[in-house]
mmCIF file of C-alpha atoms in Angstrom:
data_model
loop_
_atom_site.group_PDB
_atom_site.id
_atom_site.type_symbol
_atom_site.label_atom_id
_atom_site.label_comp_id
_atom_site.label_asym_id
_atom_site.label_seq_id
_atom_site.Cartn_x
_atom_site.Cartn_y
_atom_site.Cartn_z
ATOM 1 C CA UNK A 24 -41.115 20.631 5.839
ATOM 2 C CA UNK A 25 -40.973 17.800 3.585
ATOM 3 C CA UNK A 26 -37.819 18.900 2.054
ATOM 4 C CA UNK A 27 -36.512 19.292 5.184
ATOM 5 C CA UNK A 28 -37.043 16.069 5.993
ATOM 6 C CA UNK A 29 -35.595 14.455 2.881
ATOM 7 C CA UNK A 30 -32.617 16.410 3.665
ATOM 8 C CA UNK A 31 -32.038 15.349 7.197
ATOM 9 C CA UNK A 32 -32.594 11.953 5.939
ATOM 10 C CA UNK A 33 -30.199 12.009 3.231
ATOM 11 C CA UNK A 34 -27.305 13.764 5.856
ATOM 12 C CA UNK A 35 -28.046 10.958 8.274
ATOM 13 C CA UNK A 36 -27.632 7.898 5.396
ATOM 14 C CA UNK A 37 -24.112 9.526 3.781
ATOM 15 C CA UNK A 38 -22.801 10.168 7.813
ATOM 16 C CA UNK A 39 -23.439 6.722 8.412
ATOM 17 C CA UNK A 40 -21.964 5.265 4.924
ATOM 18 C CA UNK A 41 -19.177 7.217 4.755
ATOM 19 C CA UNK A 42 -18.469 5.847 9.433
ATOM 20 C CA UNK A 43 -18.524 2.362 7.486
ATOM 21 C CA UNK A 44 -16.976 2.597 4.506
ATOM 22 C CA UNK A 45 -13.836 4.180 6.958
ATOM 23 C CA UNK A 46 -14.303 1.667 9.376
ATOM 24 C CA UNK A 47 -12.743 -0.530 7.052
ATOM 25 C CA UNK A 48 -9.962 1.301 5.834
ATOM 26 C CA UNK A 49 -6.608 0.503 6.849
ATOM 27 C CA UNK A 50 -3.671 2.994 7.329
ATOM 28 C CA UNK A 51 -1.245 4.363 5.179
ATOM 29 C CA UNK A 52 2.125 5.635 6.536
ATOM 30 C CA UNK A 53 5.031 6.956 4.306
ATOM 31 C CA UNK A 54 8.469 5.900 5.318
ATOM 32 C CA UNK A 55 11.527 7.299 4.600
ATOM 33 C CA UNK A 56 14.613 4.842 3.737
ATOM 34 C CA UNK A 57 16.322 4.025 7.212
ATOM 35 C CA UNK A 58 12.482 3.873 8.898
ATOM 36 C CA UNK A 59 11.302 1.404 5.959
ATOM 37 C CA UNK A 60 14.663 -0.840 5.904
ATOM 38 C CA UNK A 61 14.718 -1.053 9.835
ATOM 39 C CA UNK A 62 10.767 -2.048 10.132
ATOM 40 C CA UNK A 63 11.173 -4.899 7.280
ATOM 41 C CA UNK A 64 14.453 -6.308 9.060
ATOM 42 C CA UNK A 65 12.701 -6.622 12.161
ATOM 43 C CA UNK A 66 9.075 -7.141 11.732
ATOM 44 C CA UNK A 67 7.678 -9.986 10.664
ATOM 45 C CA UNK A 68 6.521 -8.089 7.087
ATOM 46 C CA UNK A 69 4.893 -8.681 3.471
ATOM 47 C CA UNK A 70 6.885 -6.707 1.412
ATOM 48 C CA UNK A 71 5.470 -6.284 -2.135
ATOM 49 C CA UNK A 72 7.524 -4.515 -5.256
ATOM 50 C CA UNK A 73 4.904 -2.994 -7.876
ATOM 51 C CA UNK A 74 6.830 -2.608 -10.222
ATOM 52 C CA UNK A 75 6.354 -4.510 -13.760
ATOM 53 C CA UNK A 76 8.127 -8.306 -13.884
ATOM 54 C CA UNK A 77 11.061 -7.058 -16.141
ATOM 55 C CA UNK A 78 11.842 -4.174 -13.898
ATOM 56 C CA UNK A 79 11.861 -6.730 -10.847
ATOM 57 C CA UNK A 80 13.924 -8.731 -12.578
ATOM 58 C CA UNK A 81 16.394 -6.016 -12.732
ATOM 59 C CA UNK A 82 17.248 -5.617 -9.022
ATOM 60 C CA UNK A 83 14.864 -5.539 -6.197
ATOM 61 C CA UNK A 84 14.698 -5.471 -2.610
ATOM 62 C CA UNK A 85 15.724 -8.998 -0.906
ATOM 63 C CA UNK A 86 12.352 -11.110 0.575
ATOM 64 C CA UNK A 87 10.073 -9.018 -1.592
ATOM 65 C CA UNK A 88 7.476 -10.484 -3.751
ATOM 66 C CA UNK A 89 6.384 -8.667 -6.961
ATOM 67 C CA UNK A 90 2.318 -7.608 -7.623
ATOM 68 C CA UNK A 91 2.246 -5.084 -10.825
ATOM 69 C CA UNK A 92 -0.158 -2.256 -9.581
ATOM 70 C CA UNK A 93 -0.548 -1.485 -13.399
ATOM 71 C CA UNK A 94 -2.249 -4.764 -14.501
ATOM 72 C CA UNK A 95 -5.718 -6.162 -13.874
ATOM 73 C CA UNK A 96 -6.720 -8.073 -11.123
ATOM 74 C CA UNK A 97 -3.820 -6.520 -9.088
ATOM 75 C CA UNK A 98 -6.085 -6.478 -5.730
ATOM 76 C CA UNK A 99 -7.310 -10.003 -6.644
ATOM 77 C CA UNK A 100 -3.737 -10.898 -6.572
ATOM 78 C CA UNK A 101 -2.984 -9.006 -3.684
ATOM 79 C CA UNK A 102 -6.055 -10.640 -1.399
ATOM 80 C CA UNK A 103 -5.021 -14.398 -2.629
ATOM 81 C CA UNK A 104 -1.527 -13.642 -1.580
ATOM 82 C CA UNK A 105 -1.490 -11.655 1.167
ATOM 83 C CA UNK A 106 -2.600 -11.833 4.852
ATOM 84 C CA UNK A 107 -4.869 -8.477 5.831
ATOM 85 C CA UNK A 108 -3.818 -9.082 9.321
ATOM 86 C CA UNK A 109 0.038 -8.636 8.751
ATOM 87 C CA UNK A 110 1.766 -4.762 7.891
ATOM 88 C CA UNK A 111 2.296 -4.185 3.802
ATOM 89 C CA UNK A 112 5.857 -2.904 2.781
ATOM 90 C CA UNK A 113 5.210 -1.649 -0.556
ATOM 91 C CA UNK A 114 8.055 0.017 -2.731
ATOM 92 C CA UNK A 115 7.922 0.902 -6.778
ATOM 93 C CA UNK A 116 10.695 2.361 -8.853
ATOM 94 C CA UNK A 117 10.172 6.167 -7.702
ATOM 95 C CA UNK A 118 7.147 6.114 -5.300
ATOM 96 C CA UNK A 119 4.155 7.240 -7.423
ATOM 97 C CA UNK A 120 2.938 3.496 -8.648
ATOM 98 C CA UNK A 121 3.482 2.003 -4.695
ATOM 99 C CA UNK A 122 1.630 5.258 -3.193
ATOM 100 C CA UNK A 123 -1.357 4.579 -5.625
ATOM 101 C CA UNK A 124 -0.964 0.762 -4.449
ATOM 102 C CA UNK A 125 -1.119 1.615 -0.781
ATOM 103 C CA UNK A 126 -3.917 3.771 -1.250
ATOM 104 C CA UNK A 127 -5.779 0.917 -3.280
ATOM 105 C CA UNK A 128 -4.864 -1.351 -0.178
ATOM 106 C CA UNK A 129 -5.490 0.834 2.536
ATOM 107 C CA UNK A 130 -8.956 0.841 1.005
ATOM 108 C CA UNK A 131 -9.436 -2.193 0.713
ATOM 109 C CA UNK A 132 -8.455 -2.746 4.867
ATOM 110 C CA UNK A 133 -4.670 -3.276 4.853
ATOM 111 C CA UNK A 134 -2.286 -1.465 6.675
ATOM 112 C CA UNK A 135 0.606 -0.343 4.592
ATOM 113 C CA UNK A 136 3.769 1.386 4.425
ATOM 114 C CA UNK A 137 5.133 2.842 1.643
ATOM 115 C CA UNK A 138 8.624 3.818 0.700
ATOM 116 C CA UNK A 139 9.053 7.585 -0.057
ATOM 117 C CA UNK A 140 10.924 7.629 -3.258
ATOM 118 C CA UNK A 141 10.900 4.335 -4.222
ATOM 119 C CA UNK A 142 13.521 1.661 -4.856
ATOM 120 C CA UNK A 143 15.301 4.498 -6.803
ATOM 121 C CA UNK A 144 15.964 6.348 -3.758
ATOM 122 C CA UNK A 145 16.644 3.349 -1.909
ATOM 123 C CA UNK A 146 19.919 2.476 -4.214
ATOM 124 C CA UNK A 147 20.926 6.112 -4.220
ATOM 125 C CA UNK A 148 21.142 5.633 -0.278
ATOM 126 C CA UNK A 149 23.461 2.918 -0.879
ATOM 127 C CA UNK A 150 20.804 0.052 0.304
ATOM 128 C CA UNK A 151 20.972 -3.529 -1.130
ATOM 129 C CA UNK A 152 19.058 -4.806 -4.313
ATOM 130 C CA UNK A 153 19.340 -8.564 -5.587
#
């Protein structure tokens, strides 16, 4: 019976952990070109590239700020410069770095979109880069 017990208990303490821990979560929505360039046109957005500085500096999507997933303290950054309240556009060079980003800010409470394919597929679509 004691074991039982301990069981139930332990069930009970990791169903109400893991209710928190999601509670906090933001959302994470992959977006396809057209869907991502229409919502950061219109909404009022953060848009973040995650890219390294020297690949920013060779062409990146207008109004976007750049926050390197890959180095440390990237969340710090991200919570000193960003507003938790307001959507995340995030965008890399092929999608794998800014879906590991979202899911490191979706975590963390933001809700964030990421571009499927990166800023690769967004030149091959024809869309602008500065």
């Amino acid at each position: 019976m004691n074991k039982i017990t301990t069981f139930l208990i332990t069930v009970l303490i990791a169903s109400f952990s893991s209710c928190a821990s999601s509670s906090t979560n933001g959302k994470l929505i992959t977006m396809n070109v057209q869907d991502f360039e229409k919502a950061i046109s219109v909404n009022q957005t953060q848009l973040v590239d995650v890219r390294t500085a020297a690949e920013y500096a060779q062409g990146h999507i207008d109004k976007s700020i750049n926050i390197d997933v890959t180095q440390a303290g990237f969340l710090k950054q991200v919570k000193a410069k960003l507003n938790k309240k307001k959507p995340v556009y995030v965008y890399c060079h092929s999608g794998r770095r800014s879906l590991g980003a979202a899911k490191i800010l979706a975590k963390a409470g933001f809700d964030v979109y990421d571009l499927s394919g990166g800023i690769q597929n967004w030149t091959v679509q024809g869309k602008p880069v500065k």
